[in-house]
Coordinates of C-alpha atoms in Angstrom, one line a residue:
R597 CA 19.9 22.1 -13.3
E598 CA 16.6 23.8 -13.1
Q599 CA 14.8 22.8 -10.1
G600 CA 12.1 20.1 -10.8
K601 CA 13.8 19.0 -14.0
F602 CA 15.7 15.7 -14.4
P603 CA 18.2 14.9 -16.8
E604 CA 17.6 12.8 -19.8
F605 CA 18.8 9.1 -19.7
P606 CA 18.4 7.6 -23.2
D607 CA 19.1 4.1 -21.8
N608 CA 16.2 4.6 -19.3
H609 CA 14.0 5.9 -22.0
F610 CA 14.5 3.0 -24.2
R611 CA 13.7 0.7 -21.2
I612 CA 10.5 2.5 -20.2
E613 CA 9.3 2.4 -24.0
H614 CA 10.2 -1.4 -24.2
K615 CA 8.3 -2.1 -21.1
Y616 CA 5.3 -0.1 -22.4
K617 CA 5.3 -2.2 -25.7
E618 CA 5.6 -5.3 -23.6
T619 CA 2.7 -4.2 -21.5
L620 CA 0.6 -3.2 -24.4
N621 CA 1.1 -6.6 -26.3
T622 CA 0.3 -8.6 -23.0
L623 CA -3.0 -6.8 -22.7
I624 CA -3.8 -7.3 -26.2
E625 CA -3.1 -11.1 -25.8
E626 CA -5.4 -11.0 -22.8
L627 CA -8.3 -9.8 -24.7
H628 CA -8.4 -13.5 -25.8
H629 CA -8.0 -15.0 -22.3
F630 CA -10.4 -17.6 -21.1
D631 CA -11.5 -16.0 -18.0
R632 CA -13.9 -13.2 -18.9
N633 CA -12.6 -11.1 -15.9
V634 CA -9.0 -11.0 -17.3
R635 CA -10.6 -9.9 -20.7
S636 CA -12.5 -7.3 -19.2
R637 CA -9.6 -5.8 -17.2
A638 CA -7.5 -5.9 -20.3
A639 CA -10.0 -4.0 -22.2
L640 CA -10.4 -1.3 -19.5
S641 CA -6.6 -1.1 -19.2
L642 CA -6.4 -0.6 -22.9
G643 CA -8.8 2.2 -22.7
K644 CA -7.0 3.7 -20.1
L645 CA -3.8 3.8 -22.1
D646 CA -5.6 5.4 -25.0
D647 CA -3.1 4.2 -27.5
V648 CA -4.3 3.8 -31.0
N649 CA -1.9 0.7 -31.6
A650 CA -4.5 -1.3 -29.7
L651 CA -7.5 -0.1 -31.9
D652 CA -7.3 -3.2 -34.3
A653 CA -7.1 -5.5 -31.5
L654 CA -10.0 -3.9 -29.7
L655 CA -12.2 -3.7 -32.8
D656 CA -11.5 -7.5 -33.3
A657 CA -12.3 -8.5 -29.8
L658 CA -15.5 -6.4 -30.0
S659 CA -16.6 -8.5 -33.0
T660 CA -15.8 -12.0 -31.6
E661 CA -16.5 -11.5 -27.8
P662 CA -19.3 -13.7 -26.4
D663 CA -19.7 -11.9 -23.2
F664 CA -21.9 -8.9 -23.0
L665 CA -20.1 -7.2 -20.2
V666 CA -16.9 -7.5 -21.8
R667 CA -18.2 -6.2 -24.9
E668 CA -19.4 -3.1 -22.9
D669 CA -15.9 -2.8 -21.6
I670 CA -14.5 -2.8 -25.1
T671 CA -17.0 -0.4 -26.2
W672 CA -15.9 2.0 -23.4
S673 CA -12.3 1.6 -24.5
L674 CA -13.2 2.4 -27.9
V675 CA -15.2 5.5 -26.9
R676 CA -12.2 6.8 -25.1
M677 CA -10.0 6.8 -28.2
G678 CA -12.4 9.3 -29.7
D679 CA -12.1 10.0 -33.6
A680 CA -9.4 7.4 -33.9
A681 CA -11.9 4.8 -33.3
L682 CA -14.1 6.0 -36.2
Q683 CA -12.7 4.0 -39.2
P684 CA -14.3 4.2 -42.5

């Protein structure tokens, strides 16, 4: 085994991928939470993940979000996604 290399564990990869999808779905749900601070943190976290699978949820939240500061955080997340956020 090369130094610094870890063996592949297919079962572990599946668990990590499953946990990631679970986290992504939770953050998307939190975009509609009653507390604006939760919505804001969810938007910022989705921006840090930079996953285009959250794009539709962010665009939907941007069009319905009543709080200006949360809309700003959603916009920041969309900007982080770059060209993927520019849909025709």
